[in-house]
C-alpha positions as CSV (number, residue, x, y, z in Angstrom):
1,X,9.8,18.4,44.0
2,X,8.7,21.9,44.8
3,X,10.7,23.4,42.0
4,X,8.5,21.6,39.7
5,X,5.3,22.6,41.2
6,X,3.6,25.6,39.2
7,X,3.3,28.9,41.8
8,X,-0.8,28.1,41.0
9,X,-0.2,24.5,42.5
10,X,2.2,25.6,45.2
11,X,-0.3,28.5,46.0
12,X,-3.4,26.1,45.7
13,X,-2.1,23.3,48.0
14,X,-0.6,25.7,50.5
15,X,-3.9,27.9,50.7
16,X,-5.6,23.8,51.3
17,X,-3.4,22.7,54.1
18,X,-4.2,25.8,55.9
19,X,-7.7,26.2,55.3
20,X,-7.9,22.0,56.0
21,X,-5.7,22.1,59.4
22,X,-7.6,25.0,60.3
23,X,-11.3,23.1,59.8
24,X,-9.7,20.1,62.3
25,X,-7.7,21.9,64.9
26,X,-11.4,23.5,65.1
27,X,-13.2,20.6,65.3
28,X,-10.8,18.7,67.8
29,X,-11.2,21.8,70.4
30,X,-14.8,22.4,69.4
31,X,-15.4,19.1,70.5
32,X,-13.1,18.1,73.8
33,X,-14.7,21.6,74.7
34,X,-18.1,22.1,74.0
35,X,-18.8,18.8,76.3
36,X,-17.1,20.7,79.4
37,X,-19.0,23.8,79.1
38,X,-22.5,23.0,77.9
39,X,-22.1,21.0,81.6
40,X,-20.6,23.9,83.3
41,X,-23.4,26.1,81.9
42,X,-25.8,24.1,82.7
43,X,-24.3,23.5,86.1
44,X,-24.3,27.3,86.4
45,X,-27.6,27.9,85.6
46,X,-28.8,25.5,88.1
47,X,-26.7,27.0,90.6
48,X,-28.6,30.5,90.7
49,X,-32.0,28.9,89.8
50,X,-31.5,26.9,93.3
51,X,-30.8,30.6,94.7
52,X,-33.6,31.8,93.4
53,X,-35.5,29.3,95.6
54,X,-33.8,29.3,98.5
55,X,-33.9,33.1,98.3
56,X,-37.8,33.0,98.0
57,X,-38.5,30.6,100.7
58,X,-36.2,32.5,103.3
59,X,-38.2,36.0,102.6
60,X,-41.4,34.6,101.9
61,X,-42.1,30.8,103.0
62,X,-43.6,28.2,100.7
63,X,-45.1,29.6,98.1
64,X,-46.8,27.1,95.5
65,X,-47.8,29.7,93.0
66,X,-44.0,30.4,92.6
67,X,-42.2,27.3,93.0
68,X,-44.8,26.0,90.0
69,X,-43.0,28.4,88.0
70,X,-39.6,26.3,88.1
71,X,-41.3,23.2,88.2
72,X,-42.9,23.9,84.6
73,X,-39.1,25.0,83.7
74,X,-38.1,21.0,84.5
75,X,-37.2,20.9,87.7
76,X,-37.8,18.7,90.7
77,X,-38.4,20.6,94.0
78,X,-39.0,18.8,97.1
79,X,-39.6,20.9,100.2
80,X,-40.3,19.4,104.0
81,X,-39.9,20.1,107.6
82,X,-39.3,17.8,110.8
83,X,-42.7,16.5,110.2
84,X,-44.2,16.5,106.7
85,X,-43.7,17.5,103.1
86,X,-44.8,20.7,102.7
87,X,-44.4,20.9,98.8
88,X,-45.7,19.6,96.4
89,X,-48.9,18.1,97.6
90,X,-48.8,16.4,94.9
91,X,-45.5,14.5,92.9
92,X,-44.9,12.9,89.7
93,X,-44.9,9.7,89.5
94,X,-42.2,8.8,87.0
95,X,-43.4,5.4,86.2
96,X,-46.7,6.5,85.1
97,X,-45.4,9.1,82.8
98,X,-45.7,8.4,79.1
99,X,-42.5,9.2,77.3
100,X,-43.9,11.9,75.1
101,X,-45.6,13.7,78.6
102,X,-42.7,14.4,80.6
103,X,-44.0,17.9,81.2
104,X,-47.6,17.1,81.8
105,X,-48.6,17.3,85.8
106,X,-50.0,14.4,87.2
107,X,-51.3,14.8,90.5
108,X,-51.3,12.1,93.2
109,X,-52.0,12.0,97.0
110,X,-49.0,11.6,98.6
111,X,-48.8,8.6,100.8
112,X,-45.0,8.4,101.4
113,X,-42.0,9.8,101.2
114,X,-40.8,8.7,97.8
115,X,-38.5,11.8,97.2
116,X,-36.9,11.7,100.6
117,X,-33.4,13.6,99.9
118,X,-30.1,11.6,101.0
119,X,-28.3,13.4,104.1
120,X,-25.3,15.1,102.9
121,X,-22.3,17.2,105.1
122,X,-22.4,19.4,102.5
123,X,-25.2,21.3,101.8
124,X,-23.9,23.2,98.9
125,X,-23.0,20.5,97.0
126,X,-24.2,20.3,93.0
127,X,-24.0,16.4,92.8
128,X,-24.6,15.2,89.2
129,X,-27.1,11.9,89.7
130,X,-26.6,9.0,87.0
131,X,-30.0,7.0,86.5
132,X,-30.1,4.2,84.1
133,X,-32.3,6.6,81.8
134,X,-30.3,10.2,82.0
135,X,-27.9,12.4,84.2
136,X,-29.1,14.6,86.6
137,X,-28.5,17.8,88.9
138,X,-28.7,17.8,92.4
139,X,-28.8,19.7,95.6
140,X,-29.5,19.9,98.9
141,X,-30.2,22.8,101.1
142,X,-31.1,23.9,104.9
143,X,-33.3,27.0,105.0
144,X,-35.0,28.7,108.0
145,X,-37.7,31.0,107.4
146,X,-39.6,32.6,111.0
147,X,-37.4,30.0,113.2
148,X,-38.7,26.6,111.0
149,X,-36.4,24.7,109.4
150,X,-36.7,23.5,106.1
151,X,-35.0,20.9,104.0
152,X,-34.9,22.1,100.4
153,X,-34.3,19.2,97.5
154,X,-33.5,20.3,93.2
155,X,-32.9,18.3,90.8
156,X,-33.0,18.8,87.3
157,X,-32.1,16.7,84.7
158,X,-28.8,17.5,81.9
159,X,-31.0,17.7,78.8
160,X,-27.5,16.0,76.6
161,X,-25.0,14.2,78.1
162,X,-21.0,14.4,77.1
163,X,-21.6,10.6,75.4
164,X,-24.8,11.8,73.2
165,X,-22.8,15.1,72.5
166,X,-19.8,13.2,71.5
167,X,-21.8,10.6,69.5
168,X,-23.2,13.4,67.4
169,X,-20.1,14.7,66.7
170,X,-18.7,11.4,65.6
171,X,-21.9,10.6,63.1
172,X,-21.4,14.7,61.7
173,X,-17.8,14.1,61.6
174,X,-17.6,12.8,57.9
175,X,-20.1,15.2,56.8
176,X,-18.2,18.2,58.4
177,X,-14.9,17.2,56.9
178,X,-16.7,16.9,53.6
179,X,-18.2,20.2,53.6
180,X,-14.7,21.5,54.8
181,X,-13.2,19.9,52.1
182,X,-15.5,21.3,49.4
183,X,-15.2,24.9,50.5
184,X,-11.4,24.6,51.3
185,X,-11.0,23.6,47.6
186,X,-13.0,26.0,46.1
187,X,-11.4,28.9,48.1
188,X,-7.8,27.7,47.0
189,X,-8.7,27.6,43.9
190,X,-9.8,31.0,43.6
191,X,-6.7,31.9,45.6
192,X,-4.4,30.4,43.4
193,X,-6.1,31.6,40.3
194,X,-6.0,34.6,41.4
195,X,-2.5,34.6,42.5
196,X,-1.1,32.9,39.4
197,X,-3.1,35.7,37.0
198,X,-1.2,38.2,38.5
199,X,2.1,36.3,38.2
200,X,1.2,35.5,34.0
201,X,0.5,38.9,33.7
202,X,2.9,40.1,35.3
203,X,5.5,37.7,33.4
204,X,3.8,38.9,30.5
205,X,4.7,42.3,30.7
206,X,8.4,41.3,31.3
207,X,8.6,39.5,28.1
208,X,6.5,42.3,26.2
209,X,9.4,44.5,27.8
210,X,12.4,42.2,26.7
211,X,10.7,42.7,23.1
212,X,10.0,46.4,23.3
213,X,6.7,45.4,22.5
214,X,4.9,46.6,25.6
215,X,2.7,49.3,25.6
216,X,2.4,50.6,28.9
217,X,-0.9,51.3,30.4
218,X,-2.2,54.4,32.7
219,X,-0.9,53.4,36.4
220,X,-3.2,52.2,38.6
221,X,-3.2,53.6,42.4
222,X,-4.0,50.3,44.2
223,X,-2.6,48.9,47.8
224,X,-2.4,45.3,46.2
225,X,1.5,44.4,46.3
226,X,1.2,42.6,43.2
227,X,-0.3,45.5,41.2
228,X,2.5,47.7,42.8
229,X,4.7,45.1,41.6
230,X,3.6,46.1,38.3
231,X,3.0,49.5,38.5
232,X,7.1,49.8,39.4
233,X,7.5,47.8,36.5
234,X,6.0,50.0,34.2
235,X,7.5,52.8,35.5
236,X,11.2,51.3,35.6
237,X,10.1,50.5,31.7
238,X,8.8,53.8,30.5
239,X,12.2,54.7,32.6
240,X,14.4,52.8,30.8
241,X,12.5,53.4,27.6
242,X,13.1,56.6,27.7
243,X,16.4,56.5,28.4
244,X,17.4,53.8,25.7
245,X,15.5,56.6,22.8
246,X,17.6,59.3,24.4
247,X,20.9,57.2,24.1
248,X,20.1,56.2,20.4
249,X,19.3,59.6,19.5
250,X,22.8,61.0,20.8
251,X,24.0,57.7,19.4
252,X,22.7,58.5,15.8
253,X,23.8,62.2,16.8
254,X,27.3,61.0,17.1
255,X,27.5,59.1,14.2
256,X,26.2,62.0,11.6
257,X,29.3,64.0,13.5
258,X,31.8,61.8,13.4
259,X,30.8,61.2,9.3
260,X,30.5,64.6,8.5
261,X,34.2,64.8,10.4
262,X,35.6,62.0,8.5
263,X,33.9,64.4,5.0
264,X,35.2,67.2,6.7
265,X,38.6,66.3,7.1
266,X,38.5,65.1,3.2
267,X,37.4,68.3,1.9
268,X,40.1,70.6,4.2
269,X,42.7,67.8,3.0
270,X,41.6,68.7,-0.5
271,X,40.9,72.1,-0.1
272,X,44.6,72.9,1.2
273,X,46.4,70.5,-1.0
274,X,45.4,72.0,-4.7
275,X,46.3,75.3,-3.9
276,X,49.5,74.5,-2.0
277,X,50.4,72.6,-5.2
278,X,49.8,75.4,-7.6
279,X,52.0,77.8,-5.2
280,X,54.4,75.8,-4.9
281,X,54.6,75.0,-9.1
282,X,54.8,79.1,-9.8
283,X,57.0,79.9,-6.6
284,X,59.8,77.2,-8.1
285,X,59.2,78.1,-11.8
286,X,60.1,82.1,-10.6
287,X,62.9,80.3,-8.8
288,X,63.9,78.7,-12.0
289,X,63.5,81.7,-14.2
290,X,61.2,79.6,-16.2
291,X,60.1,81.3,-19.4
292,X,56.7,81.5,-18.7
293,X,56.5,82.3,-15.4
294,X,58.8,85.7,-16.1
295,X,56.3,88.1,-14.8
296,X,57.0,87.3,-11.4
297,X,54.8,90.1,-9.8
298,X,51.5,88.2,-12.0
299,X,52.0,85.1,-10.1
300,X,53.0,86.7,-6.8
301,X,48.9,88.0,-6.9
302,X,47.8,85.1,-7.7
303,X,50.1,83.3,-4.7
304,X,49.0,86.3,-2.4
305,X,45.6,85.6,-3.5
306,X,45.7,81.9,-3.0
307,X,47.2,83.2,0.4
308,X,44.5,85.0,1.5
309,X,41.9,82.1,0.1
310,X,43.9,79.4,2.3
311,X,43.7,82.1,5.1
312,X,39.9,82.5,4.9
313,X,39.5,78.7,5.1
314,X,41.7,78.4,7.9
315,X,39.7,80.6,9.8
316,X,36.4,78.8,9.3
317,X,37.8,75.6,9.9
318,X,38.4,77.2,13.8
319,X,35.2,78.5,13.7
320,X,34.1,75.2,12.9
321,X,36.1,73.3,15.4
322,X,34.7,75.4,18.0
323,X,31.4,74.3,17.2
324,X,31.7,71.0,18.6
325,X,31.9,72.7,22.4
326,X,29.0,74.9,22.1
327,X,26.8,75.4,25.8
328,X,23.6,77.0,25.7
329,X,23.8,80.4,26.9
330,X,20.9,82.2,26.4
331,X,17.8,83.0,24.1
332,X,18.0,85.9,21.1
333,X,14.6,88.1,20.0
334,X,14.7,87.3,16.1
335,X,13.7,90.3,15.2
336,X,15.8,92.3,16.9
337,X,18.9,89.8,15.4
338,X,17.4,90.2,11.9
339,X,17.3,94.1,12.2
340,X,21.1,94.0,13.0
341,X,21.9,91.4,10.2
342,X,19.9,93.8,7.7
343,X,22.7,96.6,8.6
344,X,25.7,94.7,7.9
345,X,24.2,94.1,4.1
346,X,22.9,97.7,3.5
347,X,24.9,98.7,1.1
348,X,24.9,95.3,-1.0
349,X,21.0,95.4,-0.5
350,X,20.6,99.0,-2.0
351,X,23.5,98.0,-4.2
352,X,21.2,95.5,-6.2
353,X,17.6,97.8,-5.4
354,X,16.4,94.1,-2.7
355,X,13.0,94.3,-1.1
356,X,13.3,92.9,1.9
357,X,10.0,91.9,3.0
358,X,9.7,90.7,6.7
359,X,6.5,89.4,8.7
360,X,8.3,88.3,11.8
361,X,6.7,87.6,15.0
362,X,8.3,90.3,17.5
363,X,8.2,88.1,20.3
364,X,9.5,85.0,19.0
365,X,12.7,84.3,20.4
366,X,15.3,81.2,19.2
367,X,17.2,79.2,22.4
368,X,20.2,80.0,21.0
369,X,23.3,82.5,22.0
370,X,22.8,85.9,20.1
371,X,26.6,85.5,18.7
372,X,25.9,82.4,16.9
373,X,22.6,83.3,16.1
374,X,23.4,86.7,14.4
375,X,26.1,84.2,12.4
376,X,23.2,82.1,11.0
377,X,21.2,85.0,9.9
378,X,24.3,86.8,8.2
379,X,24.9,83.6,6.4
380,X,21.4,82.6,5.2
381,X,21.0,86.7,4.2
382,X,24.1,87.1,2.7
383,X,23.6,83.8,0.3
384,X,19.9,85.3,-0.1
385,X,21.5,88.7,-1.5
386,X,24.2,87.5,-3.5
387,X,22.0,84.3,-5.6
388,X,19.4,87.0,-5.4
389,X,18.5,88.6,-9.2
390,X,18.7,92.5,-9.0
391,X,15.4,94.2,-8.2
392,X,13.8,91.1,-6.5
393,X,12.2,90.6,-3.3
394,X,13.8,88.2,0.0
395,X,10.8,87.2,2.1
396,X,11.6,86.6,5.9
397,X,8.7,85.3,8.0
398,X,8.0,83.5,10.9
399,X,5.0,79.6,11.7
400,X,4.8,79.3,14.9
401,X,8.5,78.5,16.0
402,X,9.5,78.5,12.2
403,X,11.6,81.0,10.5
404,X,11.6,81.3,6.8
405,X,13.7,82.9,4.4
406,X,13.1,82.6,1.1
407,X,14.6,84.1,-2.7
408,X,14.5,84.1,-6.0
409,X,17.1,82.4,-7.8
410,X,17.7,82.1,-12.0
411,X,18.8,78.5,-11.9
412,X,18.1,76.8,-8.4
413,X,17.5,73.5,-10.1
414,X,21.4,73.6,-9.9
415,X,21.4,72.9,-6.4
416,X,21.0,69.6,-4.3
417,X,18.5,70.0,-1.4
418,X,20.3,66.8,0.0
419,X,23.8,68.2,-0.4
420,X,23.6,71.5,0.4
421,X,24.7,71.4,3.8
422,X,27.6,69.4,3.1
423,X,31.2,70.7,3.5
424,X,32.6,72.6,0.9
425,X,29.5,72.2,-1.2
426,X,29.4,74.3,-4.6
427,X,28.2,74.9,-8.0
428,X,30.4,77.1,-9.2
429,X,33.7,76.3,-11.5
430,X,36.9,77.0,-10.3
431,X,37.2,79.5,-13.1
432,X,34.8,81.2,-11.6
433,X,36.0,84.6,-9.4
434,X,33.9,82.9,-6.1
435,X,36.2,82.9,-2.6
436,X,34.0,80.6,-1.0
437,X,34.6,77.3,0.3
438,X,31.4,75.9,0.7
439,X,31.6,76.0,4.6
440,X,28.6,78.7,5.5
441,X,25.7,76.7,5.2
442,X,27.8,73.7,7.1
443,X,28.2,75.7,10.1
444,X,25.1,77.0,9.8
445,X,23.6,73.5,10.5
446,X,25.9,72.7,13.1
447,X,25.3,75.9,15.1
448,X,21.8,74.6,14.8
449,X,21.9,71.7,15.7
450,X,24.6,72.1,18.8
451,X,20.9,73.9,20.1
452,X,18.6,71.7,19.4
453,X,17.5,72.9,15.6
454,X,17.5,72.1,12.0
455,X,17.4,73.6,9.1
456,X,16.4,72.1,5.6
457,X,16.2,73.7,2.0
458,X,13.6,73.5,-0.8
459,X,13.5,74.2,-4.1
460,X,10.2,75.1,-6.2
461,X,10.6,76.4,-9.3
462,X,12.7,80.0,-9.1
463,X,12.3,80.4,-5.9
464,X,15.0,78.5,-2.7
465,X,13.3,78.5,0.5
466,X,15.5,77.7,4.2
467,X,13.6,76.4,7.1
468,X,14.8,76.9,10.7
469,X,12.7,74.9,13.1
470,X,13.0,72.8,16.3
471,X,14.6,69.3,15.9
472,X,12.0,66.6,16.0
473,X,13.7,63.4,17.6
């Protein structure tokens, strides 16, 4: 049965049982209490009132003028010796009194003895009197005051009695529970509701999370469990969010290096195997004596050339391999790494009268080793310089945390932006006199991206422009 209750009805009739069991364990000790010590109180108050008069009488005697004073306050005072009765002179009649004059002062002769106090062992006594009409306090006392002896009689009537006290509560009984009732509902309403927003929003947030949908407000600082609830959320979610865009960017990471691998491995395979072929065609047609492969010291250049190709590539394909292991290890100034790449090509660059303009921020400095960064400038120069036409200008500057290079080109419409970085990439024939492989600008990007870079090309007109900036994931 619970399990199918909604947390708002659980919480609502919960909150009502308590709030309802509350209102009655009230009422039942409000009420086999109040009885006990409105009597007691009263009972108490008589007690020191009766003092009070005893206490005047023994220092002062009878004094009308302040025994008046507790008589106005309701109570019944009786004073006489062996003889007489000293006070009052006069007493109430109580069967003259009209019911709405119980207060007023009648004043009669006295005659008799109508008041005469009962003897009693003890004088200390607070006896509690029932008349037909109403309860009453009473007490007797023995005083002397300058060797007389007065006896001293108080009574004062309770003003509600346990049954009229009880009755009341009986008659107010429905209208208490009523009024209970009322309030207890409207309280465990609001205490539910409130309850059961926190749990639909928090749910809410869960299921926005499940989706990836949720966009996570600022935290508030609150003491409120519930909103801590869901301020831990958020933070586990932004957390795990995190996390989850950091594990699909290496994911996506690992899948562009294990394609360019698989493209890698294809071009080396191809690569090796053509000129392995054609060595291995003029080395067993000298063998042979073959008639046109007589001048044996022809073909041994081009084998030793071949050689020294398949050497080369070898080589790079290390240097490549040993990208993949690449931990940061410092920072390089790019000037400074530019200046010393600008050395190596002196020669070529005077060779072909280059200007080699530079705007270079001196202060700007790349997160990456100077080793492998002084191998990404020789690469991107040396292309510059070689595709470069004699007598033209290679601009180098530097955006912010951007470094440009840029060069003129006769036909750069040749190239693929898209493809450029690609293994083994190239526009030239194989009759052309060109040694290389097509592996620079390849591990050129992988240097740059092993450090957290990237590099792209563009092509406007004449002129090829490469971009080295910071990888944006």
């Amino acid at each position: 049965m619970k399990h199918q209750l909604t947390f708002y009805l659980k919480t609502w009739l919960f909150s009502l049982s308590i709030i309802l069991l509350t209102l009655i364990f009230g009422f039942l000790v409000f009420y086999f209490s109040t009885a006990f010590f409105l009597e007691e109180t009263q009972k108490s108050n008589f007690k020191e009132d009766v003092h009070k008069i005893e206490t005047t009488i023994q220092n002062e005697g009878v004094q009308p003028e302040k025994l008046d004073a507790f008589i106005k306050l309701g109570y019944q005072i009786l004073i006489q010796d062996e003889k007489q009765v000293l006070y009052p002179k006069y007493v109430f009649e109580a069967d003259s009194l009209p019911s709405d004059t119980d207060n007023l002062i009648m004043r009669q002769q006295v005659t008799d003895d109508p008041l005469m106090p009962p003897s009693s062992d003890d004088q200390n006594l607070i006896t509690v009197v029932t008349t037909d009409s109403k309860n009453m306090l009473f007490e007797n006392k023995t005083i002397t005051y300058q060797s007389k002896t007065f006896h001293l009689s108080v009574t004062y009537p309770i003003s509600v009695t346990t049954k009229d006290y009880q009755a009341i509560l009986f008659r107010a009984l429905p209208i208490f529970l009523a009024i209970g009732l009322i309030v207890s509902a409207i309280v465990s309403i609001i205490y539910a509701k409130f309850f059961s927003k926190k749990i639909q929003s928090i749910n809410q947030v869960i299921e926005q999370m499940s989706d990836l949908t949720y966009e996570a407000p600022e935290i508030i600082q609150s003491k409120d469990e519930m909103q801590l609830l869901e301020n831990n959320l958020t933070d586990m979610y932004n957390k795990l969010k995190n996390t989850l865009q950091q594990l699909e960017a290496e994911f996506h990471y690992v899948q562009r290096l294990e394609k360019d691998r698989q493209f890698f491995m294809k071009g080396v395979t191809h690569e090796l195997k053509t000129p392995i072929m054609a060595m291995s065609t003029m080395i067993e047609g000298m063998l042979s004596n073959f008639p046109e492969y007589q001048d044996k010291e022809k073909y041994l250049q081009i084998c030793y050339k071949e050689l020294h190709s398949m050497t080369k590539l070898v080589n790079e394909i290390l240097e490549t391999s040993k990208l993949e292991g690449l931990q940061f290890q410092g920072d390089t100034n790019v000037a400074q790494c530019l200046a010393t790449v600008s050395g190596f090509y002196e020669v070529l660059i005077e060779d072909k009268q280059l200007d080699i303009v530079q705007n270079v921020d001196p202060q700007l400095k790349l997160m990456i080793p100077e080793k492998y960064l002084l191998k990404v400038f020789s690469n991107l120069m040396g292309n510059a310089i070689q595709y470069s036409p004699a007598a033209s200008s290679i601009l180098i500057n530097t955006d912010g945390g951007k470094v440009i290079v840029s060069n003129s080109m006769k036909e750069p419409h040749q190239l693929d932006p898209n493809e450029i970085f690609q293994p083994f990439y190239s526009i030239h024939s194989e009759d052309d006199d060109d040694d290389s492989h097509g592996l620079g600008l390849y591990i050129v990007r992988k240097i740059l991206m092993s450090y957290g870079y990237q590099i792209s090309c563009h092509i406007e007109e004449t002129h090829l422009t490469m971009i080295i900036e910071p990888q944006v994931r």
